[in-house]
Structures are given as structure tokens and as C-alpha cells.
Amino acid sequence: MNSSLNAARRERELAEVRDLVVDVLVVGLGATGAGAALDAASRGLSVAAIDAHDMAFGTSRWSSKMIHGGLRYLAKGQVGVAYESAVERGHLLGRTAPHLVRAHPYLLPLVPEVSRRHAALVMTGYRAGEGLRIAARTPRHLLPGPSRISAAQALALASPLASRGLRGALLSWDGRLADDARLVVAVARTAAAQGARILTRCRALELSGEGALVRDELGGDTFTIRARTVVNATGVWAAGLHPGIRLRPSRGTHLVLRPETLPGLAAGLHVPIPGESNRFALVLPQPDGRVHVGLTDEPVDGPVPDVPPVPEEDVTFLLAVLNSVLEEPVRREDVAGTYAGLRPLLAADGRTADLSRRHALLTTPDGMVTIVGGKLTTYRRMAEDAVDRAVSLGRLDAGRSRTTELPLVGAVPAAGPEGADGGNGGKGADGERGREADRLLERYGSEAGSVRALMAEDPWLAEPGPTGVTGAELVWAVRHEGALDVDDLLDRRTRIGLVPQDRTAALPLAHAALAY
Ligand SMILES: Cc1cc2nc3c(=O)[nH]c(=O)nc-3n(C[C@H](O)[C@H](O)[C@H](O)COP(=O)(O)OP(=O)(O)OC[C@H]3O[C@@H](n4cnc5c(N)ncnc54)[C@H](O)[C@@H]3O)c2cc1C
């Protein structure tokens, strides 16, 4: 079946689901729910998957876009969680999404605040991470090992670093997503290609093991979707649909800087947080040239908002940590955008920073399966576990999960790491056209040629808007990626909206794409 999602397909499938009893109803189209839809559909089950808003509307678009090897968990003695992360990272890098996920270099600058003992401890951790890579059978050519580099080498990779007192840096590698929201869309479209009905703007009002009362948020009418089993993958909103679950959301904030604010970053940075032995702020150069700086970990009480606001104290904190390693401080007015996400952590005693990131499966007496916790990196494994449980509870006739072997829409052969030498993994960006080709390849993979062909349809479609995004990409999103309105286009299919000024500038382009 076709992977294209659009308004016409939504209308058709919305009409179909009213008369069916599907094998699996998935609620929530973040990474976890989209993964569950794909897992179930690729086992031959009939699937409907709904989201109250859009694909990737929730936490999945507010991540740091790291595909972790799980080193943090190893440091806390959570070996199983760390190993699972490393295995999932290997699947994404090597087979399922090599266009969206590649190895990226990170530096831990050895500034005077990092003692020799601390540096030695961190290096020991990195070497343990190498062990995880080997155990997960991820080839070294996809994920290089760690090393210690000199101050001059560190400054060549990250010129904004303060040179005074810099002894060198620890260089390590981990997976990085070109765009977290695009991963979700790719998973959902792959599910659609396997026959899943992906229905955005459909809110579950009530949920049980036998289906959901659903409101079409566009048409306004309410109807029932009947199902043999139900997977609740609503992340931080899960407790609203599953009585008895207690979540303890934790807010993670990022700053967004324009390319010119922090130029010269060929590697990301791990910046030690003063007074914390094993926590680092992250400086994350993005493929579009912007730089994200994160992230906080603050418990949040009260009702869960659709889009979490960013308190000013998070901005102040992140700027202070960032500036502790820079030659020229970044000022408040240089912060072009901010965003926050809520981690869907299960309630337990202790600091949210210490709560386990392992996912949990919970079942209601009438057979609804709720999956929470975990992380973006392990979405596939979470989905597999949830569908295994649903299959067993519903006594469905289905084989084993196939998703480790199933490339996502757009997957191309793995290109190798992004070079710490400033190279590009052999993709050959040569001049402006080469860079544009690479940008499209990283976002669209094997579909990049079709996006480029669309540019040739009309001159305005090839004109780059903010962050270089063209009208053709927006039209592609409307025709094939299920974008239904301006917000879908600017805030999830592209990330122009992370900088409010750019978003305003791109509005005419988005309206033109919807009308085209
Ligand atoms: C700041 C931050 C940074 C992170 N960084 C990383 C990282 O770098 N790497 C990593 O691996 N992990 C990271 N994580 C963790 C990861 O992002 C999350 O664990 C993951 O995205 C959760 O995905 P999800 O699909 O479970 O939930 P979500 O993405 O929140 O999806 C839930 C969906 O359910 C929908 N929904 C809610 N209620 C209803 C309803 N009634 N009816 C229908 N739909 C509904 C919502 O609209 C939403 O789309 C980070 C988390 C945070 C907060």
C-alpha cells in the first residue's frame, strides 16, 4: 500500500473505521504510538491509530534529537536500559533510518572546572560505551570510538570555546536525528504503507480495552472505533485515559540560537553543570545551522498543557552553563527561540533526574495496554513490547515483530558518521548545490529526488524560505506527509517555527503550499 498521507486519505479512512472492528487501536501518534501502529500493521494486523492533534505533536518533537547509546544509564548501573538503547541505536543507524540518524561528534572541553580525576572517570565511561557498541554489534565505521584531543584540535572543532585554561577535550560519538518530528512522520508513513489507518485530529474522549469514543477535531462529530485490543501511547497525557496511573512529568527546556550566534561548531558540546558530577548541558548543532542548547530536568505539577511553556529561569540557567565555556558570552537577546518538553516518567520517589528512563507496560482489567516512559531512541522496542502484550491479551493471530528488519520510508544505505574533521561522511557536499542536495538527502532520504522534481514544477517552489526550506518541501508535506494546516507545516514537517520570527516570515509560503 501507498505510504502517502493526506487530507483525502484521512477522509476516506475516517469513514471506513466507523464500520470496522480493528485488531489494534493505537491512541497517540508520537514515536511510541506511531511505532506501535507500524509494529502491529507489519505483523498483518488491522490497525487504526489516532492523535488528538498531529503526528509528533507531543514530547517527541521537543527532544534533544539524540539517539543515545545509553551511557547515562550505565553510569547509574541501569545496564539493561543502556544495552537496549545501544541495540536500538544500532538498528536506526544501520538499517531502519540511516538517512535520519547518523553518528555525530561531541566534545567535553577540559576546562579548569573539570578535574583530571573527573576527566579520567568520564573517559572510563566512554570506553564502557564502546563496550556497549560492540555488544550491540554496531560497526565502528558507523559509530567511531572516543579519544582525547588537544586544545588546538578542540578549538578547530568548536571555535567558540574559551581557549584560556583549556587542556584539550574528550571526543565521543553518539547518534543524532536530523529531526525528531520527521522520524515520527516516517514511522507513521511506513505504518500506513503496511495498511495502518493513520488518523490525525481524532481525540480519544474515553478509552477501554474494546475501543474508544472519538471526536473528529476537524468535523466536530463523535463516533466509536471498536477494537479487539487498545494501546494507549499518549505519553505524558496517558494518566487521563488510564485510571490509576501516576506520572511525574519532568520539564526539559532547550534554547534555539541562530547559526550566526554560535558559528564554527563542527561538534556538539557536553558542558559540565557546576556542582553536578554526572550531568552535562548539551550544545547541539543542528543540520539547519541553528544551535540548540539544553537541557533542564525540573519536576512539573498540575494539569499537562498541550505545549509546555518555558520559564525564564530555565533560560537564565542554560545561558549561565553555556557561557561558562565560551570565549564570547551568548546574551539573552541572542536567544532566538525556546522550547520545552515533558518527560513522561512514572511516579516514584526521588529526583526526576534520577527516575528510570526504562519504559513500563500497564494493563487495565478490561485489557487496555498503556505504554509510558522510555525514550525516543527505544520507541521501536517499546512498540514491540506493547504489541506483544496486546496480541497476547487479545489472543490475536499474529507473528513476531518484524520492525528491526523494516526500513522506514526514505531509508537509504548508511552513509557513515558526520565527520569530526568537518567532513560529511563521504556524501560529497560540494558548494551550495551539494549542500542543498545533502540537506534534502538527510531529511527525505530516497524521496529527495521526488522533492527536487517538485521544485521544477514552478519557480516559486524552488525558492528557499527561512532555514532554506523550499515551497516544494511544504507541498510535499501536504501531498505525502499528512500536513493539514500551517501549524503542521511550520512546527512539525519542518522546524521553521522553533524561531518565532522565522515562523512569521514563512507564513505566506505555508499558505501558498496549502493552496497549491
Ligand atoms: C526535553 C526532552 C528531551 C528529550 N531528549 C531525548 C533524546 O535526545 N533522545 C531520546 O531518546 N529521548 C529523549 N527524550 C525522551 C523522548 O522524547 C520521549 O520519551 C518520547 O518522545 C515520548 O514519546 P511518546 O510517543 O511516548 O509520547 P508523545 O510524543 O508525547 O506522544 C503522545 C501523543 O499522544 C497524543 N494524545 C494525547 N492525548 C490524546 C487523546 N486523548 N487522544 C488522542 N491522542 C492523544 C498527543 O497529541 C501526542 O502526539 C526527551 C524528552 C524530553 C522531554
XYZ file of C-alpha atoms in Angstrom, residues 53-382:
330
model
C -3.646 16.836 17.171
C -0.979 15.892 14.643
C 1.725 13.262 14.388
C 4.618 14.286 16.688
C 2.504 16.920 18.405
C 3.683 15.892 21.899
C 7.006 15.251 23.607
C 8.519 13.526 20.572
C 9.180 16.864 18.850
C 10.736 18.505 21.901
C 13.651 16.082 22.360
C 17.388 16.743 22.156
C 17.340 14.601 18.982
C 19.991 12.281 20.397
C 19.851 8.600 19.619
C 21.670 7.583 22.770
C 23.873 4.646 23.340
C 22.654 4.736 26.928
C 25.864 5.827 28.630
C 23.971 7.871 31.233
C 22.094 4.754 32.278
C 25.268 2.736 32.506
C 26.650 5.344 34.897
C 23.587 4.750 37.098
C 24.023 0.992 36.985
C 20.987 0.501 34.689
C 22.852 -1.898 32.417
C 19.710 -3.361 30.794
C 18.386 0.095 29.819
C 21.787 1.075 28.459
C 22.134 -2.107 26.400
C 18.607 -1.759 24.999
C 19.406 1.827 23.921
C 22.621 0.751 22.243
C 20.854 -2.021 20.333
C 18.080 0.302 19.159
C 20.625 2.957 18.145
C 22.315 0.306 16.012
C 19.056 -0.581 14.228
C 18.370 3.063 13.388
C 21.929 3.884 12.264
C 22.459 0.772 10.229
C 19.160 -0.266 8.734
C 15.861 1.319 9.599
C 16.611 5.051 9.305
C 20.190 5.761 8.201
C 19.019 8.880 6.359
C 17.594 10.413 9.541
C 20.075 9.102 12.121
C 23.842 9.429 11.885
C 26.737 9.436 14.303
C 27.688 12.912 15.454
C 30.796 14.022 17.404
C 30.625 15.633 20.846
C 33.353 17.334 22.865
C 33.684 17.529 26.596
C 36.004 20.545 26.954
C 38.618 20.015 29.637
C 38.251 23.366 31.348
C 39.760 24.048 34.803
C 36.449 23.062 36.488
C 36.839 19.505 35.119
C 39.463 17.857 37.335
C 41.869 15.257 35.939
C 40.110 12.628 38.047
C 36.695 13.617 36.678
C 38.047 13.544 33.111
C 39.518 10.084 33.709
C 36.183 8.866 35.080
C 34.284 10.239 32.078
C 36.766 8.574 29.709
C 36.258 5.277 31.514
C 32.522 5.731 30.931
C 33.094 6.424 27.228
C 35.139 3.232 26.961
C 32.306 1.339 28.617
C 30.080 2.911 25.954
C 32.414 1.389 23.361
C 31.774 -1.936 25.032
C 28.044 -1.354 24.608
C 28.541 -0.556 20.932
C 30.442 -3.781 20.465
C 27.866 -5.777 22.454
C 25.117 -4.238 20.310
C 27.093 -5.184 17.171
C 27.099 -1.682 15.746
C 30.067 -1.467 13.377
C 32.756 1.043 14.201
C 32.527 2.612 10.748
C 29.013 3.749 11.703
C 29.981 4.898 15.181
C 33.625 5.829 15.849
C 35.207 5.332 19.272
C 36.172 8.021 21.809
C 39.534 9.762 22.029
C 41.270 12.546 23.844
C 42.226 15.525 21.674
C 44.441 18.562 22.203
C 43.232 22.078 22.921
C 44.130 23.132 19.377
C 42.103 20.259 17.913
C 39.193 21.096 20.208
C 39.243 24.728 19.079
C 39.349 23.635 15.445
C 36.141 21.641 16.003
C 34.475 24.185 18.264
C 35.916 27.653 17.778
C 33.535 29.435 20.227
C 35.229 27.625 23.171
C 37.266 29.796 25.521
C 40.922 28.970 24.966
C 42.185 30.136 28.381
C 42.847 27.145 30.607
C 41.604 24.649 28.005
C 43.684 21.448 28.415
C 42.039 19.643 25.497
C 38.770 17.765 25.138
C 37.282 14.307 25.271
C 35.804 13.433 21.892
C 32.930 10.942 21.784
C 30.268 9.912 19.272
C 26.575 9.196 19.526
C 23.562 9.015 17.231
C 21.807 12.199 16.179
C 18.449 12.623 14.488
C 18.169 15.119 11.671
C 14.721 15.930 13.099
C 12.703 14.074 15.747
C 9.322 15.044 14.266
C 10.407 13.713 10.895
C 11.276 10.372 12.488
C 7.702 10.125 13.788
C 6.248 11.032 10.395
C 8.493 8.450 8.699
C 7.392 5.749 11.164
C 3.722 6.660 10.707
C 4.005 6.663 6.918
C 5.758 3.298 7.000
C 2.849 2.030 9.103
C 0.443 3.490 6.536
C 2.309 1.612 3.801
C 1.649 -1.558 5.811
C -2.068 -0.753 5.834
C -2.459 1.144 9.135
C -5.074 3.894 9.111
C -3.297 6.982 10.468
C -5.879 9.494 11.619
C -4.770 12.845 12.978
C -7.157 15.362 14.624
C -9.075 12.480 16.266
C -9.227 12.736 20.043
C -9.983 9.767 22.281
C -12.558 11.037 24.768
C -12.981 7.684 26.515
C -10.888 4.560 26.214
C -11.369 0.928 27.161
C -9.963 -2.420 26.088
C -12.667 -2.571 23.425
C -12.191 0.725 21.676
C -12.638 4.440 22.037
C -15.152 7.179 21.893
C -13.525 9.565 19.452
C -14.129 13.170 18.441
C -13.122 14.296 14.971
C -11.479 17.599 15.878
C -11.996 18.912 12.335
C -15.549 17.769 11.602
C -16.677 18.020 15.223
C -18.700 14.790 15.271
C -18.232 11.999 17.807
C -18.102 8.304 16.929
C -16.822 4.975 18.193
C -13.835 2.969 16.985
C -14.255 -0.652 18.004
C -11.128 -2.720 18.507
C -10.018 -6.140 19.727
C -7.153 -4.524 21.638
C -6.152 -0.978 22.513
C -2.706 0.531 23.016
C -2.657 3.819 24.912
C 0.519 5.626 23.790
C -0.415 9.138 24.857
C 2.844 9.779 26.714
C 2.598 12.473 29.332
C -1.221 12.557 28.850
C -1.600 8.790 29.450
C -2.931 9.088 33.003
C -6.021 10.924 31.694
C -7.097 7.792 29.831
C -5.842 5.058 32.165
C -7.247 5.272 35.690
C -4.731 4.683 38.418
C -1.553 5.638 36.567
C 0.550 8.281 38.263
C 3.052 10.183 36.146
C 5.664 12.586 37.369
C 6.411 14.758 34.335
C 9.743 16.488 34.197
C 10.381 19.556 32.057
C 13.323 19.736 29.715
C 13.990 23.138 28.152
C 16.159 23.970 25.136
C 17.294 27.306 23.733
C 17.463 27.862 19.980
C 20.281 30.044 18.641
C 20.637 31.295 15.093
C 23.596 29.977 13.061
C 25.426 33.305 13.298
C 25.226 33.393 17.108
C 27.445 30.356 17.586
C 29.242 29.653 14.302
C 32.133 27.232 13.895
C 30.696 24.211 15.687
C 31.598 21.015 13.833
C 30.891 19.063 17.013
C 28.368 19.256 19.808
C 29.446 20.052 23.365
C 28.896 18.363 26.712
C 29.198 21.195 29.203
C 29.619 20.175 32.853
C 26.890 21.584 35.104
C 28.597 23.228 38.073
C 28.102 21.224 41.262
C 26.831 18.083 39.465
C 29.209 15.199 38.890
C 27.387 13.369 36.119
C 25.141 15.934 34.466
C 26.018 17.962 31.427
C 24.302 20.635 29.413
C 24.283 19.903 25.710
C 25.189 22.207 22.859
C 23.645 20.627 19.794
C 24.441 21.980 16.319
C 21.513 21.203 14.011
C 21.614 20.295 10.334
C 19.864 23.613 9.508
C 22.750 25.557 11.113
C 20.849 26.577 14.223
C 22.253 25.501 17.576
C 20.083 24.073 20.359
C 21.242 24.307 23.960
C 19.642 22.090 26.586
C 18.512 20.868 28.888
C 16.855 21.204 32.223
C 15.227 18.479 34.306
C 12.578 20.015 36.559
C 9.551 18.261 38.046
C 6.241 19.757 36.931
C 2.954 19.548 38.835
C -0.590 20.269 37.789
C -2.514 19.822 34.548
C -0.459 18.847 31.491
C -0.560 21.652 28.906
C -0.680 20.965 25.142
C 2.563 22.901 24.664
C 4.663 23.383 27.812
C 5.710 26.987 28.468
C 9.367 27.864 29.098
C 10.061 29.695 32.361
C 12.636 32.467 32.240
C 14.706 30.791 34.984
C 15.395 27.850 32.626
C 16.767 30.305 30.048
C 18.944 32.035 32.633
C 20.276 28.686 33.903
C 21.132 27.339 30.445
C 22.823 30.577 29.362
C 24.958 30.578 32.519
C 26.114 26.978 31.956
C 26.766 27.615 28.255
C 28.708 30.792 28.870
C 30.947 29.049 31.404
C 32.881 27.503 28.473
C 32.641 30.197 25.787
C 35.129 32.897 24.775
C 32.287 35.343 23.931
C 29.170 35.016 26.058
C 25.810 34.488 24.391
C 23.391 37.183 25.564
C 19.691 36.844 26.370
C 18.792 38.811 23.243
C 20.721 36.260 21.130
C 18.247 33.533 22.113
C 16.035 33.338 19.019
C 13.650 30.683 20.326
C 12.999 28.309 23.204
C 11.078 25.070 23.646
C 10.240 22.684 26.447
C 9.015 19.109 26.579
C 7.688 16.985 29.415
C 9.265 13.588 30.034
C 6.532 11.006 30.675
C 8.126 9.462 33.764
C 6.250 7.078 36.025
C 5.890 8.431 39.530
C 8.393 7.112 42.059
C 10.324 8.614 44.913
C 13.432 10.662 44.211
C 14.568 13.440 41.889
C 13.120 13.321 38.365
C 16.692 13.357 37.037
C 17.195 10.012 38.775
C 13.927 8.301 37.770
C 14.438 5.337 35.485
C 14.033 6.009 31.772
C 13.017 2.393 31.225
C 9.554 2.078 29.751
C 6.640 0.473 31.543
C 3.635 -1.504 30.323
C 0.443 -1.307 32.345
C -2.787 -3.151 31.670
C -6.357 -2.354 32.743
C -8.618 -5.226 33.819
C -10.540 -4.960 30.533
C -7.365 -5.368 28.505
C -6.146 -1.903 27.513
C -2.361 -1.669 27.321
C -0.701 1.601 28.301
C 2.935 2.160 27.406
C 4.809 5.040 29.047
C 8.301 6.184 29.923
C 11.237 5.160 27.791
C 12.701 7.471 25.216
C 12.774 8.287 21.549
C 15.771 6.029 20.982
C 13.862 2.967 22.176
C 10.498 3.718 20.523
C 10.725 0.573 18.376
C 11.356 -1.746 21.299
C 8.607 -0.057 23.336
